JSON list of C-alpha atoms in Angstrom, two decimals:
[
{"chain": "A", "resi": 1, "resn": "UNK", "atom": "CA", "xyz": [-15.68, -170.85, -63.27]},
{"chain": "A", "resi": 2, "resn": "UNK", "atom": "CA", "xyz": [-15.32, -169.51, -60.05]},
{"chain": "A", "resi": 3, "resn": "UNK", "atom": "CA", "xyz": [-14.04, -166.28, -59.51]},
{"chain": "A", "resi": 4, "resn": "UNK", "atom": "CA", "xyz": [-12.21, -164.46, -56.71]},
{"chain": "A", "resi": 5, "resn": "UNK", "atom": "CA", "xyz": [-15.41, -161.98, -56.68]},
{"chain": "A", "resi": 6, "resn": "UNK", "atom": "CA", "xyz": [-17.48, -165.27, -56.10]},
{"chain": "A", "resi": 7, "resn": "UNK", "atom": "CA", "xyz": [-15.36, -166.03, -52.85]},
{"chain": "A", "resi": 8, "resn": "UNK", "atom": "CA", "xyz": [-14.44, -163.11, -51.22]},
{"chain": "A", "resi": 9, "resn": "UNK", "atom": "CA", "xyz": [-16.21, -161.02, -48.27]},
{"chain": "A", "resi": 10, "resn": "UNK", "atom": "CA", "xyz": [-17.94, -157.98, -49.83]},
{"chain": "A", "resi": 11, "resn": "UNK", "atom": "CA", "xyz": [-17.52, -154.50, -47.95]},
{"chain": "A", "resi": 12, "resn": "UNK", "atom": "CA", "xyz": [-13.76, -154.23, -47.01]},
{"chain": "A", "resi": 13, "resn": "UNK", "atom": "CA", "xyz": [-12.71, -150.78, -46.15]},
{"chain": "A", "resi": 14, "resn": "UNK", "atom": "CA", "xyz": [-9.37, -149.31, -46.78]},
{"chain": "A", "resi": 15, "resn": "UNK", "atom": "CA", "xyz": [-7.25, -147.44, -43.78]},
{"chain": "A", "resi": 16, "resn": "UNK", "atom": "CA", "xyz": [-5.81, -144.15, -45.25]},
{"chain": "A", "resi": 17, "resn": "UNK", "atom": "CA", "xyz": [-1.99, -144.46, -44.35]},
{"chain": "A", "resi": 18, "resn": "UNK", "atom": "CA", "xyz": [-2.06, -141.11, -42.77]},
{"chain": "A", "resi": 19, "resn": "UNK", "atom": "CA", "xyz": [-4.73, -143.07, -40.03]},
{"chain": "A", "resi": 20, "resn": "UNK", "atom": "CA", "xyz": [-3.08, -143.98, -36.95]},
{"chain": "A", "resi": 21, "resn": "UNK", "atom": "CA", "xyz": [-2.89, -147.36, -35.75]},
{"chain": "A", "resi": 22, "resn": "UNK", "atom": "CA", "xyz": [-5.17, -146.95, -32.87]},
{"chain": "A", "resi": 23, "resn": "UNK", "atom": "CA", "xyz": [-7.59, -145.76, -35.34]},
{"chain": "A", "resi": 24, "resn": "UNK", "atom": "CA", "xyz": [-6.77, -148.85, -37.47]},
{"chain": "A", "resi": 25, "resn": "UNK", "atom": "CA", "xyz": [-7.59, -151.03, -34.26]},
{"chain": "A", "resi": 26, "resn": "UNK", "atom": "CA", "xyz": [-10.60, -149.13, -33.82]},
{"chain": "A", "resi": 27, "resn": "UNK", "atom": "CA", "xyz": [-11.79, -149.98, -37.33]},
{"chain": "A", "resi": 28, "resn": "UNK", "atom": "CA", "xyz": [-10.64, -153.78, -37.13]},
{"chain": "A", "resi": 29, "resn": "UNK", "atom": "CA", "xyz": [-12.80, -154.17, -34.12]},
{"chain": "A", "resi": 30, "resn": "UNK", "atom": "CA", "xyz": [-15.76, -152.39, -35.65]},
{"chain": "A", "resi": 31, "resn": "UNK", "atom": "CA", "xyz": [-15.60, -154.32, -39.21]},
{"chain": "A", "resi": 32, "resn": "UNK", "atom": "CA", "xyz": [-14.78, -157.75, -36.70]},
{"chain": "A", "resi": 33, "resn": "UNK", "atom": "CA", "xyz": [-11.04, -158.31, -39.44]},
{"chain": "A", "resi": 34, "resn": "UNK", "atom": "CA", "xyz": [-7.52, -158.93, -38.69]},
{"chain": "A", "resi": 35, "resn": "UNK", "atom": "CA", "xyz": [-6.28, -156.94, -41.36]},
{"chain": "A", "resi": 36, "resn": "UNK", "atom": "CA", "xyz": [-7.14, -153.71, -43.49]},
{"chain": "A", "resi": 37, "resn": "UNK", "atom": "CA", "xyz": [-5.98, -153.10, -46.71]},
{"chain": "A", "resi": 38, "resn": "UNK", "atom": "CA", "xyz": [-3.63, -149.28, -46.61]},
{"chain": "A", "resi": 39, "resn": "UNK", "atom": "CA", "xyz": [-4.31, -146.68, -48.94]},
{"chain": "A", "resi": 40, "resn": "UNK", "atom": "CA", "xyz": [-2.30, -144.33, -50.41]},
{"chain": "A", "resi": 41, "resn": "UNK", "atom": "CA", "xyz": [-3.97, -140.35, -50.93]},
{"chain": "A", "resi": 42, "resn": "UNK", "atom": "CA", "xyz": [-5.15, -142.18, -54.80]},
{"chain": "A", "resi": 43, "resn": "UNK", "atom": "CA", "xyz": [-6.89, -144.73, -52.65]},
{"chain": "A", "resi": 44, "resn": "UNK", "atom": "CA", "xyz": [-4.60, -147.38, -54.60]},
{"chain": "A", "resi": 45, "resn": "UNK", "atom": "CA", "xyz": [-3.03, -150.28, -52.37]},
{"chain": "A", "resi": 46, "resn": "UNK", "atom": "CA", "xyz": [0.38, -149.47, -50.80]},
{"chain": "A", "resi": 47, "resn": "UNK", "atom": "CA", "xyz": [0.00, -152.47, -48.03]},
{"chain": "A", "resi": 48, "resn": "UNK", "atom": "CA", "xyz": [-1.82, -154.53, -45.81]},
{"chain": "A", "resi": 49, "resn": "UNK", "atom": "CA", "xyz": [-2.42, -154.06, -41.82]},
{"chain": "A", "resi": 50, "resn": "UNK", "atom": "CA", "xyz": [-2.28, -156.47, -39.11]},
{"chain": "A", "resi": 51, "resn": "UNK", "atom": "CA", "xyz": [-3.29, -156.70, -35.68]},
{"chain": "A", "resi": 52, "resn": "UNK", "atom": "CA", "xyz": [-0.38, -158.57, -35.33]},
{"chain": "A", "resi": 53, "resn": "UNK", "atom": "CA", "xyz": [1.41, -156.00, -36.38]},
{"chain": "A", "resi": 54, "resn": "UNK", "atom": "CA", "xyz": [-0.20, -153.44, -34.81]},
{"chain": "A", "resi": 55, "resn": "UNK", "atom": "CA", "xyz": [1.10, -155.47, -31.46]},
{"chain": "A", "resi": 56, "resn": "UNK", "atom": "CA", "xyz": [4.38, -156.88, -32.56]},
{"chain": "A", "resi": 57, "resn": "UNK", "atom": "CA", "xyz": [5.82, -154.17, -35.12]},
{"chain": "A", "resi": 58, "resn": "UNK", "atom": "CA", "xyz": [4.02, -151.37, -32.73]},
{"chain": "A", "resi": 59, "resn": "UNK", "atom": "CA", "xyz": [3.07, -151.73, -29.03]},
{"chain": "A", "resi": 60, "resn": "UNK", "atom": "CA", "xyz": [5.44, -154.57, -28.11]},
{"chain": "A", "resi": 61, "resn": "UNK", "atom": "CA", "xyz": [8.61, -152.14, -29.74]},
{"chain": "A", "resi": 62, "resn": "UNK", "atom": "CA", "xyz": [7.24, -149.76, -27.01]},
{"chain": "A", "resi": 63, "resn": "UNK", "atom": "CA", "xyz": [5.81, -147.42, -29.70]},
{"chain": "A", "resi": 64, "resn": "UNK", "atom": "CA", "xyz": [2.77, -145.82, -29.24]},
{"chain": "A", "resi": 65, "resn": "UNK", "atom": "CA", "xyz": [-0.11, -146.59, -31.37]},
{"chain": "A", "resi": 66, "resn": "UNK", "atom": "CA", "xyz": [-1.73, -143.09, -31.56]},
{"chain": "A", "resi": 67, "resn": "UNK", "atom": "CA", "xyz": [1.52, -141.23, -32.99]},
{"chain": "A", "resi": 68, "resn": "UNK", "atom": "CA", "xyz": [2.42, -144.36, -35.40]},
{"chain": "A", "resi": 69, "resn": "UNK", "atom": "CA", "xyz": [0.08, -144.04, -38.77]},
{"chain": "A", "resi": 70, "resn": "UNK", "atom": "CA", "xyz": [-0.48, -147.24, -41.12]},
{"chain": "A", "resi": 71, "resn": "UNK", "atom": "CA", "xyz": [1.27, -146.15, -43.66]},
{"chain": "A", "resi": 72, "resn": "UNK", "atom": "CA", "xyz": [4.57, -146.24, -41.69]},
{"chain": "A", "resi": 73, "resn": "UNK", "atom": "CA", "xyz": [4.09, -150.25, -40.79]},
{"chain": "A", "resi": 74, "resn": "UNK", "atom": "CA", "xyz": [3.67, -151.03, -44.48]},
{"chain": "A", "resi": 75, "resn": "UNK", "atom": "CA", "xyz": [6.21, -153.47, -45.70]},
{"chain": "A", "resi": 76, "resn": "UNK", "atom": "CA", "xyz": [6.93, -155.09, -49.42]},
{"chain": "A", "resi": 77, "resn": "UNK", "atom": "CA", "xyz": [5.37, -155.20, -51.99]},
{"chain": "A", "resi": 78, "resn": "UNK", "atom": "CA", "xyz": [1.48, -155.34, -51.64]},
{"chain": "A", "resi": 79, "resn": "UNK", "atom": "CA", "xyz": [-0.32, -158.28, -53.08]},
{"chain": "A", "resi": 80, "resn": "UNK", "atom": "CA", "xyz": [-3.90, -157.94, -54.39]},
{"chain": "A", "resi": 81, "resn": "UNK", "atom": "CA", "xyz": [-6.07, -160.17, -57.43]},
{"chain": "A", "resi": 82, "resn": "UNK", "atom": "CA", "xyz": [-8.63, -158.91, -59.56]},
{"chain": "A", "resi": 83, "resn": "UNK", "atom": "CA", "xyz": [-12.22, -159.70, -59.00]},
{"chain": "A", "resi": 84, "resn": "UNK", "atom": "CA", "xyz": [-12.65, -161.78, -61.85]},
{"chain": "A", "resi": 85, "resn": "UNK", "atom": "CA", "xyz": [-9.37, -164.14, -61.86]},
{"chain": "A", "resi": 86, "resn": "UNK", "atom": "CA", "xyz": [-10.15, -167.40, -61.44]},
{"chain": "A", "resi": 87, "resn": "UNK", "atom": "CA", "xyz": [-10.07, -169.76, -57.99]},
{"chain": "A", "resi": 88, "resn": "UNK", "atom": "CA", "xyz": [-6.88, -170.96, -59.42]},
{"chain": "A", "resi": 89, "resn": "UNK", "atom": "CA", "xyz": [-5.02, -167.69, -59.72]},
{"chain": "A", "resi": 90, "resn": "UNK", "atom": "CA", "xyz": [-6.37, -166.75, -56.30]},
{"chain": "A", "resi": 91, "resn": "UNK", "atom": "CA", "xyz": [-4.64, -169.53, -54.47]},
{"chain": "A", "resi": 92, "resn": "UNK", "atom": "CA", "xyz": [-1.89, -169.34, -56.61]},
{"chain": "A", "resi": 93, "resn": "UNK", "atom": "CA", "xyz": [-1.35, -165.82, -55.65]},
{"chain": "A", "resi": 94, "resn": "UNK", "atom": "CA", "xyz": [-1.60, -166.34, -51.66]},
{"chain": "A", "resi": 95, "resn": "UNK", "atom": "CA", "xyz": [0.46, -169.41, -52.14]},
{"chain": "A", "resi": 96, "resn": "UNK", "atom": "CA", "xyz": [3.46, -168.29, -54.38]},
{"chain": "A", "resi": 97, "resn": "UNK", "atom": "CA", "xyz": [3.57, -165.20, -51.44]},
{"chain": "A", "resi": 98, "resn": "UNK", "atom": "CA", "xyz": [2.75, -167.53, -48.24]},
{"chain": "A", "resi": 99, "resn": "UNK", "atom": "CA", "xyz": [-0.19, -164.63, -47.61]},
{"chain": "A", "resi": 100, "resn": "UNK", "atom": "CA", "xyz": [-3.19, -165.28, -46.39]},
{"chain": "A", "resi": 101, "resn": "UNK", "atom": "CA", "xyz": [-5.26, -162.24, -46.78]},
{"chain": "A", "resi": 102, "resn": "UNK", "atom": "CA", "xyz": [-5.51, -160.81, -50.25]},
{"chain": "A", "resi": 103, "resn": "UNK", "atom": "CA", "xyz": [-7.38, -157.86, -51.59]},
{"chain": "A", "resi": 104, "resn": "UNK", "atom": "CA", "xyz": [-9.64, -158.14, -54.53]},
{"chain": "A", "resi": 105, "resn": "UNK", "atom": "CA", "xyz": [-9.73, -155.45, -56.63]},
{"chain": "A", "resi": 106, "resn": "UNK", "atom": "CA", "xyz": [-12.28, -154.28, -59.62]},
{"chain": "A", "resi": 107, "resn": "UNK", "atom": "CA", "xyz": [-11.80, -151.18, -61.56]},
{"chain": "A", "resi": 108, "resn": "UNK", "atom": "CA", "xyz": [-8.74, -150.37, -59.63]},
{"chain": "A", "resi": 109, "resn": "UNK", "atom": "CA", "xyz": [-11.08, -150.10, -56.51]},
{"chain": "A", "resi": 110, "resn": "UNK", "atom": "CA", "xyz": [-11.26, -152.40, -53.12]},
{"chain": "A", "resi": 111, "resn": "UNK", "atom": "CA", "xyz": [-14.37, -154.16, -53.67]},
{"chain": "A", "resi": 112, "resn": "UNK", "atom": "CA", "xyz": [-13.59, -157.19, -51.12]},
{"chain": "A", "resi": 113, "resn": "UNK", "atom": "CA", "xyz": [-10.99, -159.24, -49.08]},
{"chain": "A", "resi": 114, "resn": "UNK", "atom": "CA", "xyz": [-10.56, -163.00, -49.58]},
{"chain": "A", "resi": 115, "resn": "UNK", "atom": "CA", "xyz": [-9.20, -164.46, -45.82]},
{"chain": "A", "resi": 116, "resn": "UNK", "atom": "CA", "xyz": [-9.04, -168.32, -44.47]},
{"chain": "A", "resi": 117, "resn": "UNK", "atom": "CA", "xyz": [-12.40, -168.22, -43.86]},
{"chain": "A", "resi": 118, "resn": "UNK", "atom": "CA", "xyz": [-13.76, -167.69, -47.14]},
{"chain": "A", "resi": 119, "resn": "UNK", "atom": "CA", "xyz": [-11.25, -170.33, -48.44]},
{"chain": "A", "resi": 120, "resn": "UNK", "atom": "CA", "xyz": [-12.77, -173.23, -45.52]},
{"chain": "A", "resi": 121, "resn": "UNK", "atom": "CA", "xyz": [-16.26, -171.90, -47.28]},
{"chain": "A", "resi": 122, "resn": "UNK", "atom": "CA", "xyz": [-16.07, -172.38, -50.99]},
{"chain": "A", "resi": 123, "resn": "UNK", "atom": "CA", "xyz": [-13.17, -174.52, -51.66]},
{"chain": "A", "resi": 124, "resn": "UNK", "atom": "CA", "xyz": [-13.06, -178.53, -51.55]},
{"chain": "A", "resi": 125, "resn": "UNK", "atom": "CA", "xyz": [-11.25, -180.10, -49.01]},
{"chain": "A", "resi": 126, "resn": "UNK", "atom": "CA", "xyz": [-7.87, -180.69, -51.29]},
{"chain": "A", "resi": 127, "resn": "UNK", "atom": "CA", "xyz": [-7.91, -177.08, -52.25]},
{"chain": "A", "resi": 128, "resn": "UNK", "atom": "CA", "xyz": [-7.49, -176.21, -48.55]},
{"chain": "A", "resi": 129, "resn": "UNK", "atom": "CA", "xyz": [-4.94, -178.61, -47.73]},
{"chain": "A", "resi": 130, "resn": "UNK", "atom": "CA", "xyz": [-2.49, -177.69, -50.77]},
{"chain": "A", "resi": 131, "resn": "UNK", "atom": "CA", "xyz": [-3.56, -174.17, -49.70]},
{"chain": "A", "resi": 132, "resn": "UNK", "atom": "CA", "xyz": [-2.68, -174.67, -46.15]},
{"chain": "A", "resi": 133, "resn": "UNK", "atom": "CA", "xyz": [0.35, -176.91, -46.83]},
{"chain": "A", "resi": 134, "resn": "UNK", "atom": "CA", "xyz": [2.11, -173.79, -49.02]},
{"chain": "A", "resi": 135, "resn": "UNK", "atom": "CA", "xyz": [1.27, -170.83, -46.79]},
{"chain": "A", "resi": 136, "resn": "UNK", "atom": "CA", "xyz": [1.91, -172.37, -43.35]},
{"chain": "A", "resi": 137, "resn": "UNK", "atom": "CA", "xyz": [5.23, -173.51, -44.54]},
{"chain": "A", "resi": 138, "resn": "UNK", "atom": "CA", "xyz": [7.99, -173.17, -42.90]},
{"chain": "A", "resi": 139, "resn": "UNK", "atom": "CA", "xyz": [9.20, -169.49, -43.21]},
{"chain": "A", "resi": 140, "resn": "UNK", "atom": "CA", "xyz": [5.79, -168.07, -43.91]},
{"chain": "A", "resi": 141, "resn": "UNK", "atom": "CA", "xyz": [5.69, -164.39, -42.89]},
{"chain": "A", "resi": 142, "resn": "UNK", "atom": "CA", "xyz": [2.16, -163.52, -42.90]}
]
Protein backbone atom coordinates (compact mmCIF):
# COMPACT_ATOMS: atom_id res chain seq x y z
CA UNK A 1 0.00 0.00 0.00
CA UNK A 2 1.05 3.30 -0.62
CA UNK A 3 0.74 5.83 1.79
CA UNK A 4 0.40 9.62 1.81
CA UNK A 5 3.86 9.60 3.91
CA UNK A 6 5.27 7.58 0.84
CA UNK A 7 4.27 10.55 -1.57
CA UNK A 8 4.59 13.63 0.00
CA UNK A 9 7.65 16.23 0.17
CA UNK A 10 9.35 15.86 3.59
CA UNK A 11 10.33 19.20 5.51
CA UNK A 12 7.26 21.56 5.19
CA UNK A 13 7.31 24.36 7.62
CA UNK A 14 4.34 25.94 9.17
CA UNK A 15 3.81 30.03 9.10
CA UNK A 16 2.68 31.11 12.65
CA UNK A 17 -0.58 33.18 11.87
CA UNK A 18 0.73 36.03 13.84
CA UNK A 19 3.69 36.10 10.73
CA UNK A 20 3.04 38.67 8.29
CA UNK A 21 2.57 37.99 4.80
CA UNK A 22 5.72 39.50 3.61
CA UNK A 23 7.35 37.23 5.96
CA UNK A 24 5.23 34.37 4.50
CA UNK A 25 6.62 35.44 0.94
CA UNK A 26 9.93 35.52 2.33
CA UNK A 27 9.64 31.91 3.52
CA UNK A 28 7.86 30.64 0.20
CA UNK A 29 10.79 31.89 -1.73
CA UNK A 30 13.35 30.42 0.62
CA UNK A 31 11.58 26.79 0.92
CA UNK A 32 10.97 27.33 -3.33
CA UNK A 33 6.49 26.44 -2.36
CA UNK A 34 3.40 28.12 -3.31
CA UNK A 35 1.76 27.55 -0.21
CA UNK A 36 2.50 27.17 3.67
CA UNK A 37 0.47 25.47 5.91
CA UNK A 38 -0.86 28.38 9.05
CA UNK A 39 -0.48 27.62 12.50
CA UNK A 40 -2.33 28.46 15.25
CA UNK A 41 -0.14 29.37 18.90
CA UNK A 42 -0.77 25.01 19.46
CA UNK A 43 1.02 24.70 16.17
CA UNK A 44 -2.29 22.79 14.97
CA UNK A 45 -3.58 23.70 11.32
CA UNK A 46 -6.00 26.67 11.12
CA UNK A 47 -5.34 27.15 7.10
CA UNK A 48 -3.34 27.12 4.18
CA UNK A 49 -1.33 30.17 2.43
CA UNK A 50 -1.04 31.11 -1.07
CA UNK A 51 1.01 33.24 -3.10
CA UNK A 52 -1.93 33.73 -4.89
CA UNK A 53 -3.39 34.92 -2.18
CA UNK A 54 -0.85 36.77 -0.85
CA UNK A 55 -1.32 38.85 -4.38
CA UNK A 56 -5.00 38.61 -5.00
CA UNK A 57 -6.63 38.57 -1.36
CA UNK A 58 -3.58 41.08 -0.27
CA UNK A 59 -1.51 43.37 -2.56
CA UNK A 60 -3.97 43.61 -5.47
CA UNK A 61 -6.92 44.83 -2.57
CA UNK A 62 -4.24 47.57 -2.04
CA UNK A 63 -3.35 46.10 1.40
CA UNK A 64 -0.07 46.03 2.53
CA UNK A 65 1.68 42.85 3.05
CA UNK A 66 3.82 43.81 6.12
CA UNK A 67 0.75 44.94 8.42
CA UNK A 68 -1.55 41.88 7.08
CA UNK A 69 -0.49 38.51 9.20
CA UNK A 70 -1.44 34.88 7.77
CA UNK A 71 -3.68 34.17 10.04
CA UNK A 72 -6.06 36.96 8.88
CA UNK A 73 -6.15 35.46 5.02
CA UNK A 74 -7.19 32.07 6.36
CA UNK A 75 -10.44 30.93 4.95
CA UNK A 76 -12.71 27.55 5.59
CA UNK A 77 -12.18 24.89 6.90
CA UNK A 78 -8.52 23.54 6.62
CA UNK A 79 -7.97 20.25 4.94
CA UNK A 80 -5.07 17.98 5.97
CA UNK A 81 -4.59 13.66 5.75
CA UNK A 82 -2.70 11.62 7.98
CA UNK A 83 0.61 10.23 7.05
CA UNK A 84 -0.39 6.83 6.84
CA UNK A 85 -3.90 6.95 4.82
CA UNK A 86 -3.72 5.34 1.86
CA UNK A 87 -3.12 6.85 -1.98
CA UNK A 88 -6.78 6.43 -2.25
CA UNK A 89 -7.90 8.57 0.65
CA UNK A 90 -5.30 11.14 -0.39
CA UNK A 91 -6.85 11.85 -3.74
CA UNK A 92 -10.05 11.39 -2.44
CA UNK A 93 -9.48 14.10 -0.01
CA UNK A 94 -8.00 16.82 -2.60
CA UNK A 95 -10.70 15.74 -4.94
CA UNK A 96 -13.98 15.77 -2.81
CA UNK A 97 -12.43 19.62 -1.80
CA UNK A 98 -11.07 20.59 -5.48
CA UNK A 99 -7.56 21.35 -3.36
CA UNK A 100 -4.53 20.76 -4.54
CA UNK A 101 -2.13 21.15 -1.75
CA UNK A 102 -2.78 19.09 1.33
CA UNK A 103 -0.91 18.78 4.55
CA UNK A 104 0.10 15.47 5.92
CA UNK A 105 0.04 15.16 9.32
CA UNK A 106 1.60 12.42 11.95
CA UNK A 107 1.14 12.66 15.59
CA UNK A 108 -0.84 15.78 15.20
CA UNK A 109 2.43 17.38 13.77
CA UNK A 110 3.26 18.77 10.01
CA UNK A 111 5.56 16.23 8.85
CA UNK A 112 5.09 16.99 4.92
CA UNK A 113 2.96 18.58 2.07
CA UNK A 114 1.61 16.50 -0.84
CA UNK A 115 1.34 19.20 -4.11
CA UNK A 116 0.85 18.39 -8.08
CA UNK A 117 4.16 17.57 -8.30
CA UNK A 118 4.40 14.75 -6.07
CA UNK A 119 1.10 13.45 -7.61
CA UNK A 120 2.88 13.64 -11.61
CA UNK A 121 5.76 11.56 -9.52
CA UNK A 122 4.23 8.54 -7.91
CA UNK A 123 0.89 8.12 -9.38
CA UNK A 124 -0.01 6.25 -12.81
CA UNK A 125 -1.13 8.14 -15.53
CA UNK A 126 -5.13 7.45 -14.82
CA UNK A 127 -4.67 8.49 -11.26
CA UNK A 128 -3.61 11.94 -12.53
CA UNK A 129 -6.17 12.39 -15.02
CA UNK A 130 -9.26 11.49 -12.63
CA UNK A 131 -7.18 13.64 -10.23
CA UNK A 132 -6.87 16.47 -12.57
CA UNK A 133 -10.35 16.05 -14.12
CA UNK A 134 -12.07 16.62 -10.32
CA UNK A 135 -9.92 19.47 -9.03
CA UNK A 136 -9.65 21.60 -12.19
CA UNK A 137 -13.34 21.46 -12.54
CA UNK A 138 -15.23 23.99 -13.16
CA UNK A 139 -15.68 26.07 -9.91
CA UNK A 140 -12.49 24.87 -8.31
CA UNK A 141 -11.30 27.45 -5.76
CA UNK A 142 -7.88 26.46 -4.99
Amino acid sequence: MTTAGDIMHRGAQWIPAHETLDRAAQLMRELNVGALPISDANERLCGILTDRDIVVGCVAMGHDPAKVTAGEMAQGTPRWIDADADVSDVLREMKDHQIRRLPVIKSKRLVGMISEADLAHHLTEDQIADWAESVYAKGATR
